[in-house]
Tab-separated table of C-alpha atoms in Angstrom:
chain	number	residue	atom	x	y	z
A	1	UNK	CA	49.996	59.005	81.793
A	2	UNK	CA	53.756	58.490	81.521
A	3	UNK	CA	53.393	55.558	79.146
A	4	UNK	CA	51.370	57.608	76.678
A	5	UNK	CA	53.787	60.515	76.947
A	6	UNK	CA	56.579	58.303	75.586
A	7	UNK	CA	54.742	57.590	72.328
A	8	UNK	CA	55.362	59.238	68.994
A	9	UNK	CA	52.412	60.787	67.230
A	10	UNK	CA	52.135	57.849	64.833
A	11	UNK	CA	52.346	55.337	67.700
A	12	UNK	CA	49.551	57.189	69.487
A	13	UNK	CA	47.383	56.905	66.377
A	14	UNK	CA	48.102	53.150	66.249
A	15	UNK	CA	47.116	52.901	69.890
A	16	UNK	CA	43.856	54.760	69.396
A	17	UNK	CA	42.956	52.621	66.404
A	18	UNK	CA	43.211	49.565	68.668
A	19	UNK	CA	41.240	51.268	71.459
A	20	UNK	CA	38.336	52.193	69.176
A	21	UNK	CA	38.294	48.727	67.657
A	22	UNK	CA	37.957	47.274	71.161
A	23	UNK	CA	35.168	49.697	71.919
A	24	UNK	CA	33.140	48.081	69.137
A	25	UNK	CA	33.490	50.555	66.299
A	26	UNK	CA	33.486	49.083	62.809
A	27	UNK	CA	35.736	49.560	59.798
A	28	UNK	CA	38.360	51.296	61.935
A	29	UNK	CA	41.235	52.583	59.821
A	30	UNK	CA	43.802	55.342	59.708
A	31	UNK	CA	43.848	58.176	57.197
A	32	UNK	CA	47.001	58.514	55.130
A	33	UNK	CA	49.840	59.689	57.347
A	34	UNK	CA	51.359	61.743	54.555
A	35	UNK	CA	48.423	64.114	54.162
A	36	UNK	CA	46.845	65.020	57.499
A	37	UNK	CA	43.614	66.801	56.682
A	38	UNK	CA	42.484	66.931	60.287
A	39	UNK	CA	41.413	63.315	60.520
A	40	UNK	CA	43.795	60.610	61.775
A	41	UNK	CA	41.373	57.729	62.291
A	42	UNK	CA	38.060	57.136	60.540
A	43	UNK	CA	35.524	54.500	61.543
A	44	UNK	CA	31.814	53.708	61.603
A	45	UNK	CA	29.134	52.979	64.187
A	46	UNK	CA	25.522	51.864	64.027
A	47	UNK	CA	23.108	53.827	66.226
A	48	UNK	CA	19.392	52.918	66.251
A	49	UNK	CA	19.830	51.102	62.973
A	50	UNK	CA	21.581	53.998	61.234
A	51	UNK	CA	25.219	53.782	60.175
A	52	UNK	CA	27.253	56.846	61.042
A	53	UNK	CA	30.820	57.853	60.209
A	54	UNK	CA	33.126	58.937	63.013
A	55	UNK	CA	36.162	61.078	62.195
A	56	UNK	CA	38.881	61.156	64.848
A	57	UNK	CA	41.716	63.614	65.388
A	58	UNK	CA	44.553	62.314	67.609
A	59	UNK	CA	46.689	64.945	69.359
A	60	UNK	CA	49.692	63.741	71.308
A	61	UNK	CA	50.233	67.072	73.038
A	62	UNK	CA	49.999	68.547	76.525
A	63	UNK	CA	47.091	70.838	75.617
A	64	UNK	CA	44.601	71.073	72.758
A	65	UNK	CA	43.025	74.401	71.886
A	66	UNK	CA	39.936	75.538	70.017
A	67	UNK	CA	41.581	75.711	66.522
A	68	UNK	CA	42.050	71.919	66.531
A	69	UNK	CA	38.330	71.399	67.186
A	70	UNK	CA	37.384	73.859	64.443
A	71	UNK	CA	39.735	72.156	61.980
A	72	UNK	CA	38.160	68.772	62.685
A	73	UNK	CA	34.672	70.247	62.246
A	74	UNK	CA	35.633	71.331	58.726
A	75	UNK	CA	37.200	67.949	58.012
A	76	UNK	CA	33.986	66.183	59.034
A	77	UNK	CA	31.938	68.396	56.743
A	78	UNK	CA	34.122	67.510	53.747
A	79	UNK	CA	34.471	63.812	54.585
A	80	UNK	CA	32.892	61.705	51.847
A	81	UNK	CA	30.223	59.602	53.534
A	82	UNK	CA	26.576	59.098	52.566
A	83	UNK	CA	25.044	59.438	56.014
A	84	UNK	CA	25.356	61.215	59.348
A	85	UNK	CA	28.813	62.048	60.666
A	86	UNK	CA	30.386	63.089	63.936
A	87	UNK	CA	33.857	63.628	65.328
A	88	UNK	CA	36.122	62.794	68.261
A	89	UNK	CA	39.270	64.574	69.387
A	90	UNK	CA	41.442	62.457	71.659
A	91	UNK	CA	44.573	63.644	73.436
A	92	UNK	CA	47.090	62.363	75.966
A	93	UNK	CA	46.932	65.761	77.653
A	94	UNK	CA	44.007	68.111	78.323
A	95	UNK	CA	41.687	70.506	76.486
A	96	UNK	CA	41.658	74.251	76.999
A	97	UNK	CA	38.446	75.889	78.199
A	98	UNK	CA	37.780	77.521	74.797
A	99	UNK	CA	38.128	74.111	73.145
A	100	UNK	CA	35.600	72.582	75.521
A	101	UNK	CA	33.230	75.514	75.128
A	102	UNK	CA	33.310	75.211	71.344
A	103	UNK	CA	32.585	71.474	71.441
A	104	UNK	CA	29.731	72.042	73.908
A	105	UNK	CA	28.219	74.737	71.661
A	106	UNK	CA	28.070	72.267	68.786
A	107	UNK	CA	26.099	69.880	70.963
A	108	UNK	CA	23.757	72.567	72.286
A	109	UNK	CA	22.985	73.960	68.829
A	110	UNK	CA	22.278	70.500	67.352
A	111	UNK	CA	25.113	70.937	64.875
A	112	UNK	CA	25.074	68.180	62.195
A	113	UNK	CA	28.733	67.436	62.989
A	114	UNK	CA	29.003	67.190	66.789
A	115	UNK	CA	32.418	66.521	68.355
A	116	UNK	CA	33.275	64.593	71.518
A	117	UNK	CA	36.446	65.310	73.497
A	118	UNK	CA	38.534	62.599	75.205
A	119	UNK	CA	41.512	63.593	77.344
A	120	UNK	CA	44.188	61.566	79.164
A	121	UNK	CA	41.916	60.921	82.137
A	122	UNK	CA	39.197	59.604	79.833
A	123	UNK	CA	41.725	57.257	78.208
A	124	UNK	CA	42.588	55.702	81.572
A	125	UNK	CA	38.893	55.087	82.280
A	126	UNK	CA	38.295	53.632	78.816
A	127	UNK	CA	41.243	51.252	79.234
A	128	UNK	CA	39.755	50.009	82.507
A	129	UNK	CA	36.280	49.628	80.993
A	130	UNK	CA	37.398	47.473	78.071
A	131	UNK	CA	39.774	45.362	80.146
A	132	UNK	CA	42.970	46.441	78.455
A	133	UNK	CA	46.315	47.206	79.986
A	134	UNK	CA	48.594	49.834	78.500
A	135	UNK	CA	52.256	48.975	78.594
A	136	UNK	CA	55.202	50.222	76.595
A	137	UNK	CA	52.781	52.562	74.889
A	138	UNK	CA	50.700	49.816	73.318
A	139	UNK	CA	47.750	47.636	74.164
A	140	UNK	CA	48.419	44.212	75.570
A	141	UNK	CA	45.701	41.699	74.895
A	142	UNK	CA	44.088	40.640	78.154
A	143	UNK	CA	41.505	37.930	77.576
A	144	UNK	CA	39.316	36.170	80.130
A	145	UNK	CA	37.311	33.924	77.781
A	146	UNK	CA	38.068	30.435	76.523
A	147	UNK	CA	36.304	27.890	74.396
A	148	UNK	CA	34.864	25.176	76.615
A	149	UNK	CA	37.591	22.624	77.425
A	150	UNK	CA	35.100	19.757	77.652
A	151	UNK	CA	31.455	18.901	77.157
A	152	UNK	CA	29.741	19.657	80.456
A	153	UNK	CA	27.081	17.057	79.632
A	154	UNK	CA	29.738	14.357	80.072
A	155	UNK	CA	32.956	13.791	81.966
A	156	UNK	CA	36.138	15.619	80.939
A	157	UNK	CA	37.788	12.261	80.178
A	158	UNK	CA	34.897	11.009	78.016
A	159	UNK	CA	36.995	11.305	74.807
A	160	UNK	CA	39.437	8.775	76.281
A	161	UNK	CA	36.672	6.290	76.953
A	162	UNK	CA	35.301	6.827	73.442
A	163	UNK	CA	38.715	6.228	71.880
A	164	UNK	CA	39.276	2.959	73.759
A	165	UNK	CA	35.917	1.594	72.605
A	166	UNK	CA	37.540	0.912	69.230
A	167	UNK	CA	40.188	-1.314	70.825
A	168	UNK	CA	39.476	-5.043	71.037
A	169	UNK	CA	39.982	-7.037	74.265
A	170	UNK	CA	39.628	-4.113	76.683
A	171	UNK	CA	36.738	-2.759	78.725
A	172	UNK	CA	36.650	0.961	77.890
A	173	UNK	CA	34.450	1.666	80.912
A	174	UNK	CA	36.909	0.131	83.367
A	175	UNK	CA	40.093	2.030	82.537
A	176	UNK	CA	42.449	3.537	85.095
A	177	UNK	CA	41.919	7.275	85.556
A	178	UNK	CA	44.069	9.099	82.992
A	179	UNK	CA	46.354	11.977	83.892
A	180	UNK	CA	44.779	15.087	82.358
A	181	UNK	CA	46.203	18.509	81.612
A	182	UNK	CA	44.813	21.612	79.919
A	183	UNK	CA	46.826	24.425	78.400
A	184	UNK	CA	44.865	27.507	77.358
A	185	UNK	CA	46.480	28.631	74.108
A	186	UNK	CA	45.983	32.251	72.995
A	187	UNK	CA	44.492	32.756	69.540
A	188	UNK	CA	43.157	35.785	67.712
A	189	UNK	CA	40.699	35.958	64.852
A	190	UNK	CA	41.633	38.794	62.516
A	191	UNK	CA	39.217	40.270	60.001
A	192	UNK	CA	40.620	42.590	57.359
A	193	UNK	CA	39.661	44.095	54.022
A	194	UNK	CA	41.948	44.617	51.052
A	195	UNK	CA	41.086	47.257	48.472
A	196	UNK	CA	43.716	47.897	45.831
A	197	UNK	CA	43.730	48.985	42.195
A	198	UNK	CA	46.752	48.512	39.935
A	199	UNK	CA	47.021	50.617	36.786
A	200	UNK	CA	49.405	51.051	33.914
A	201	UNK	CA	49.337	53.231	30.842
A	202	UNK	CA	46.642	50.962	29.371
A	203	UNK	CA	44.386	51.274	32.400
A	204	UNK	CA	43.476	48.951	35.290
A	205	UNK	CA	45.253	45.582	34.995
A	206	UNK	CA	44.357	44.123	38.397
A	207	UNK	CA	41.945	44.851	41.216
A	208	UNK	CA	41.580	43.437	44.752
A	209	UNK	CA	38.405	43.981	46.740
A	210	UNK	CA	37.837	41.297	49.322
A	211	UNK	CA	37.403	40.541	52.992
A	212	UNK	CA	39.623	38.019	54.765
A	213	UNK	CA	39.196	36.306	58.106
A	214	UNK	CA	41.825	34.025	59.586
A	215	UNK	CA	42.772	32.597	62.955
A	216	UNK	CA	46.262	33.164	64.307
A	217	UNK	CA	48.146	31.051	66.832
A	218	UNK	CA	49.236	33.784	69.218
A	219	UNK	CA	51.688	32.089	71.578
A	220	UNK	CA	54.910	33.931	72.322
A	221	UNK	CA	57.203	34.019	69.333
A	222	UNK	CA	56.193	34.423	65.721
A	223	UNK	CA	52.443	34.319	65.013
A	224	UNK	CA	51.227	31.727	62.533
A	225	UNK	CA	47.994	31.110	60.687
A	226	UNK	CA	46.108	28.229	62.271
A	227	UNK	CA	45.295	25.118	60.174
A	228	UNK	CA	41.887	24.901	58.548
A	229	UNK	CA	40.523	22.436	61.118
A	230	UNK	CA	41.476	24.674	64.040
A	231	UNK	CA	40.054	27.731	62.286
A	232	UNK	CA	36.765	25.924	61.729
A	233	UNK	CA	36.673	24.737	65.351
A	234	UNK	CA	37.076	28.288	66.667
A	235	UNK	CA	34.713	29.977	64.255
A	236	UNK	CA	31.935	27.449	64.823
A	237	UNK	CA	32.212	27.583	68.619
A	238	UNK	CA	33.208	31.191	69.328
A	239	UNK	CA	29.713	31.906	70.695
A	240	UNK	CA	30.100	29.320	73.482
A	241	UNK	CA	32.826	30.371	75.905
A	242	UNK	CA	33.544	30.103	79.608
A	243	UNK	CA	35.467	32.426	81.921
A	244	UNK	CA	39.090	31.527	82.544
A	245	UNK	CA	40.464	31.958	86.024
A	246	UNK	CA	43.311	30.351	87.901
A	247	UNK	CA	41.379	27.763	89.911
A	248	UNK	CA	38.215	27.156	87.890
A	249	UNK	CA	39.466	23.883	86.391
A	250	UNK	CA	41.803	22.680	89.143
A	251	UNK	CA	39.299	20.050	90.256
A	252	UNK	CA	38.850	18.788	86.677
A	253	UNK	CA	42.427	18.632	85.385
A	254	UNK	CA	45.647	17.603	87.104
A	255	UNK	CA	47.474	20.513	85.482
A	256	UNK	CA	46.156	23.876	84.277
A	257	UNK	CA	48.330	26.280	82.287
A	258	UNK	CA	47.307	29.637	80.870
A	259	UNK	CA	49.663	31.056	78.262
A	260	UNK	CA	50.051	34.770	77.690
A	261	UNK	CA	49.408	36.507	74.405
A	262	UNK	CA	52.807	37.021	72.870
A	263	UNK	CA	52.260	40.363	71.168
A	264	UNK	CA	50.271	43.565	71.387
A	265	UNK	CA	47.218	44.315	69.310
A	266	UNK	CA	49.237	46.715	67.210
A	267	UNK	CA	51.866	44.071	66.508
A	268	UNK	CA	49.216	41.520	65.510
A	269	UNK	CA	47.656	44.117	63.244
A	270	UNK	CA	50.995	44.905	61.604
A	271	UNK	CA	51.732	41.208	61.195
A	272	UNK	CA	48.309	40.651	59.608
A	273	UNK	CA	48.849	43.506	57.165
A	274	UNK	CA	52.228	42.146	56.068
A	275	UNK	CA	50.818	38.622	55.829
A	276	UNK	CA	47.970	39.783	53.610
A	277	UNK	CA	50.301	41.855	51.476
A	278	UNK	CA	52.304	38.707	50.760
A	279	UNK	CA	49.174	36.621	50.177
A	280	UNK	CA	47.561	39.106	47.837
A	281	UNK	CA	50.679	39.885	45.800
A	282	UNK	CA	50.417	38.442	42.332
A	283	UNK	CA	51.976	38.850	38.906
A	284	UNK	CA	49.691	39.682	35.995
A	285	UNK	CA	50.268	39.861	32.267
A	286	UNK	CA	48.821	42.584	30.070
A	287	UNK	CA	49.210	43.817	26.528
A	288	UNK	CA	50.532	47.324	26.018
A	289	UNK	CA	49.476	49.763	23.346
A	290	UNK	CA	52.273	48.496	21.130
A	291	UNK	CA	50.863	44.936	21.304
A	292	UNK	CA	53.782	43.846	23.469
A	293	UNK	CA	52.999	41.587	26.451
A	294	UNK	CA	54.232	42.874	29.802
A	295	UNK	CA	54.213	41.478	33.315
A	296	UNK	CA	53.530	43.494	36.453
A	297	UNK	CA	53.905	42.494	40.082
A	298	UNK	CA	50.866	43.769	41.944
A	299	UNK	CA	51.651	44.150	45.639
A	300	UNK	CA	49.105	45.938	47.844
A	301	UNK	CA	50.344	48.885	49.876
A	302	UNK	CA	49.927	48.879	53.631
A	303	UNK	CA	47.275	51.560	53.256
A	304	UNK	CA	45.289	49.223	50.960
A	305	UNK	CA	44.675	46.831	53.878
A	306	UNK	CA	42.408	47.698	56.777
A	307	UNK	CA	42.143	45.484	59.867
A	308	UNK	CA	38.511	45.521	60.940
A	309	UNK	CA	38.684	43.465	64.110
A	310	UNK	CA	41.027	41.476	66.345
A	311	UNK	CA	39.020	39.006	68.406
A	312	UNK	CA	40.927	37.187	71.148
A	313	UNK	CA	40.023	33.919	72.874
A	314	UNK	CA	41.813	31.034	74.557
A	315	UNK	CA	41.806	27.659	72.810
A	316	UNK	CA	42.028	24.704	75.241
A	317	UNK	CA	44.673	22.138	74.380
A	318	UNK	CA	43.868	18.932	76.282
A	319	UNK	CA	46.259	16.061	76.926
A	320	UNK	CA	45.130	12.809	78.569
A	321	UNK	CA	47.656	10.087	79.350
A	322	UNK	CA	46.414	6.594	80.232
A	323	UNK	CA	48.882	4.150	81.819
A	324	UNK	CA	48.281	0.457	81.069
A	325	UNK	CA	50.919	-1.875	82.517
A	326	UNK	CA	54.156	-1.160	80.633
A	327	UNK	CA	52.778	1.459	78.243
A	328	UNK	CA	51.340	4.980	78.320
A	329	UNK	CA	48.813	6.191	75.766
A	330	UNK	CA	48.448	9.923	75.046
A	331	UNK	CA	45.365	11.537	73.560
A	332	UNK	CA	45.879	15.206	72.754
A	333	UNK	CA	43.442	17.567	71.061
A	334	UNK	CA	42.082	21.099	70.829
A	335	UNK	CA	38.669	21.274	72.446
A	336	UNK	CA	35.517	23.323	72.091
A	337	UNK	CA	32.862	21.588	74.154
A	338	UNK	CA	32.050	18.293	72.389
A	339	UNK	CA	33.984	19.323	69.264
A	340	UNK	CA	37.662	18.431	68.914
A	341	UNK	CA	40.645	18.626	66.584
A	342	UNK	CA	42.962	15.718	67.350
A	343	UNK	CA	46.676	16.434	67.640
A	344	UNK	CA	47.998	13.097	68.945
A	345	UNK	CA	46.156	9.778	69.184
A	346	UNK	CA	48.519	7.273	70.784
A	347	UNK	CA	45.593	4.925	71.450
A	348	UNK	CA	45.227	4.113	67.755
A	349	UNK	CA	48.915	3.439	67.186
A	350	UNK	CA	50.577	0.032	67.172
A	351	UNK	CA	53.337	0.057	69.795
A	352	UNK	CA	55.438	-2.327	67.690
A	353	UNK	CA	55.372	-0.638	64.294
A	354	UNK	CA	54.400	2.580	62.541
A	355	UNK	CA	50.879	1.451	61.724
A	356	UNK	CA	48.520	4.230	62.773
A	357	UNK	CA	44.893	5.103	62.231
A	358	UNK	CA	43.789	1.557	61.424
A	359	UNK	CA	40.501	0.257	62.792
A	360	UNK	CA	41.987	-3.093	63.822
A	361	UNK	CA	43.807	-2.748	67.138
A	362	UNK	CA	43.816	-5.205	70.019
A	363	UNK	CA	44.888	-4.833	73.627
A	364	UNK	CA	47.384	-7.283	75.090
A	365	UNK	CA	46.485	-7.791	78.743
A	366	UNK	CA	49.820	-9.522	79.314
A	367	UNK	CA	51.973	-6.377	78.914
A	368	UNK	CA	49.530	-3.541	78.212
A	369	UNK	CA	50.397	-3.135	74.538
A	370	UNK	CA	47.967	-2.003	71.873
A	371	UNK	CA	48.976	-3.606	68.599
A	372	UNK	CA	47.838	-3.978	65.021
A	373	UNK	CA	46.669	-7.278	63.548
A	374	UNK	CA	50.182	-8.135	62.391
A	375	UNK	CA	51.534	-7.980	65.936
A	376	UNK	CA	48.659	-9.674	67.791
A	377	UNK	CA	48.502	-13.462	68.115
A	378	UNK	CA	46.359	-15.938	70.070
A	379	UNK	CA	47.996	-17.293	73.214
A	380	UNK	CA	48.031	-21.070	72.808
A	381	UNK	CA	47.236	-22.090	76.376
A	382	UNK	CA	44.722	-19.405	77.413
A	383	UNK	CA	43.335	-18.676	73.934
A	384	UNK	CA	43.552	-14.904	74.630
A	385	UNK	CA	45.274	-12.143	72.605
A	386	UNK	CA	48.984	-11.679	73.193
A	387	UNK	CA	51.304	-9.308	71.355
A	388	UNK	CA	54.483	-10.383	69.629
A	389	UNK	CA	56.481	-7.996	71.785
A	390	UNK	CA	55.992	-9.823	75.064
A	391	UNK	CA	55.093	-13.365	73.947
A	392	UNK	CA	57.352	-16.360	74.563
A	393	UNK	CA	57.485	-18.518	71.447
A	394	UNK	CA	58.292	-22.107	70.554
A	395	UNK	CA	57.623	-24.251	67.511
A	396	UNK	CA	55.275	-27.240	67.793
A	397	UNK	CA	54.445	-29.385	64.746
A	398	UNK	CA	56.659	-27.014	62.747
A	399	UNK	CA	54.477	-24.022	63.683
A	400	UNK	CA	55.314	-21.139	66.037
A	401	UNK	CA	53.112	-20.945	69.128
A	402	UNK	CA	52.788	-17.878	71.377
A	403	UNK	CA	52.651	-17.915	75.189
A	404	UNK	CA	52.254	-15.322	77.946
A	405	UNK	CA	55.413	-16.542	79.680
A	406	UNK	CA	57.707	-19.494	80.152
A	407	UNK	CA	55.357	-21.064	82.698
A	408	UNK	CA	52.588	-21.230	80.098
A	409	UNK	CA	55.026	-22.567	77.517
A	410	UNK	CA	56.261	-25.300	79.851
A	411	UNK	CA	52.695	-26.239	80.755
A	412	UNK	CA	51.842	-26.643	77.077
A	413	UNK	CA	54.997	-28.729	76.495
A	414	UNK	CA	53.649	-31.282	78.940
A	415	UNK	CA	50.196	-31.125	77.359
A	416	UNK	CA	51.698	-31.558	73.876
A	417	UNK	CA	53.811	-34.514	74.937
A	418	UNK	CA	50.690	-36.337	76.120
A	419	UNK	CA	48.746	-35.752	72.912
A	420	UNK	CA	48.086	-38.611	70.449
A	421	UNK	CA	49.776	-38.185	67.085
A	422	UNK	CA	46.707	-36.923	65.218
A	423	UNK	CA	46.149	-34.184	67.831
A	424	UNK	CA	49.776	-33.137	67.617
A	425	UNK	CA	49.413	-32.891	63.861
A	426	UNK	CA	46.422	-30.582	64.283
A	427	UNK	CA	48.674	-28.022	66.013
A	428	UNK	CA	49.650	-27.159	62.455
A	429	UNK	CA	46.377	-27.456	60.595
A	430	UNK	CA	47.668	-26.346	57.186
A	431	UNK	CA	50.465	-28.898	57.422
A	432	UNK	CA	48.053	-31.572	58.613
A	433	UNK	CA	45.629	-30.756	55.824
A	434	UNK	CA	48.428	-30.929	53.306
A	435	UNK	CA	49.498	-34.311	54.681
A	436	UNK	CA	45.982	-35.651	54.320
A	437	UNK	CA	45.793	-34.426	50.739
A	438	UNK	CA	49.129	-36.054	49.927
A	439	UNK	CA	47.994	-39.319	51.518
A	440	UNK	CA	44.695	-39.288	49.619
A	441	UNK	CA	46.553	-38.565	46.396
A	442	UNK	CA	48.897	-41.500	46.964
A	443	UNK	CA	45.965	-43.799	47.738
A	444	UNK	CA	44.188	-42.619	44.607
A	445	UNK	CA	47.167	-43.324	42.375
A	446	UNK	CA	47.774	-46.665	44.087
A	447	UNK	CA	44.169	-47.705	43.522
A	448	UNK	CA	44.344	-46.467	39.955
A	449	UNK	CA	47.478	-48.581	39.391
A	450	UNK	CA	45.845	-51.672	40.842
A	451	UNK	CA	42.767	-51.251	38.704
A	452	UNK	CA	44.861	-50.747	35.600
A	453	UNK	CA	47.021	-53.784	36.330
A	454	UNK	CA	43.910	-55.912	36.882
A	455	UNK	CA	42.450	-54.871	33.536
A	456	UNK	CA	39.501	-53.179	35.176
A	457	UNK	CA	40.279	-49.933	33.423
């Protein structure tokens, strides 16, 4: 394969590490590049309940002879593992007949360290079987699974209806059909272990031995660790996926976009290693033999970090837009069936101020605005909600009144002109109440004065 021929030996080892990880092997890692003892990649598998070590020799050469197979056999025998062991030799080229005969004899004689041979032709077949495409000498992530973009027990726009139920003065079941779009965003879940020991002349001053799992936003550009809510959404729903194809959701959404994974598996692995190195680096203090306190920066080496798995899936990003008269209301979220992580909720935002997330929002049927309590008034003529953004105002009895339009205002002018004085006064109830209190107070003091002057009190 021409692509494989262009790789360096180290790049070929990186490639094979990714291939074996995709084949389902566990704890896949490379042996130290500086001391090749006949094993380039080591990993584990579980067969019939028994865990077995697999030692791999990668040969980026045109032909592989018998001595390579014999060298690996010795390396397997000396490999420190408490359990059964076997080997694999993988090459971009082919094996000589003596090499194949030696490997076959190990199988036939039930040798405790059998060895399997994989040549360039086998690599092509493996790539096809695991759904991977080799390009530029590395593995591109090709994924055909996505978290469910909506709950199939309901309608895809059900979250819109649910959101509008919190809004006063609107029938959430009688909304116009929203415009809906789905973008399948690539994400990978990376699992890695870090094992590092830091020593000085006084002994071990710091030790790292842990397992880390994190979700990475994998769109083109720089990868980034997903927020906690998104990570939880993916990890809790990873078992429930649907196939992604070009026309599967065309009848459900107005727009369907599938983004491509921005990097190769090897690049994600390298990024994860560097990310964990930065995360795990710490400075410790210790006391030397001379009772002097020292500080030491403990930064794991690349070889201290082993990427166990890279699990790819598409995360649906849904955007619904509902048009109501003069306004449009977006609702955007990541979806996994009935579970969601909200990105934008324009339904619970006041269109007239920055108030957001409050429970008290009311719909203005006059202009289509959704507004907070501060910007919603009662229309004087119709006694219905109207927002301050569209209302026509005029003061009656020293109090501002709100109207849908000038026609309503003019109609109320005529109604107000025909009112008796006491009804006009009631258009400003606080003022009217204050006037009554003042009048009663004056009457009280007048009566008190009369009674005093008459000698009654």
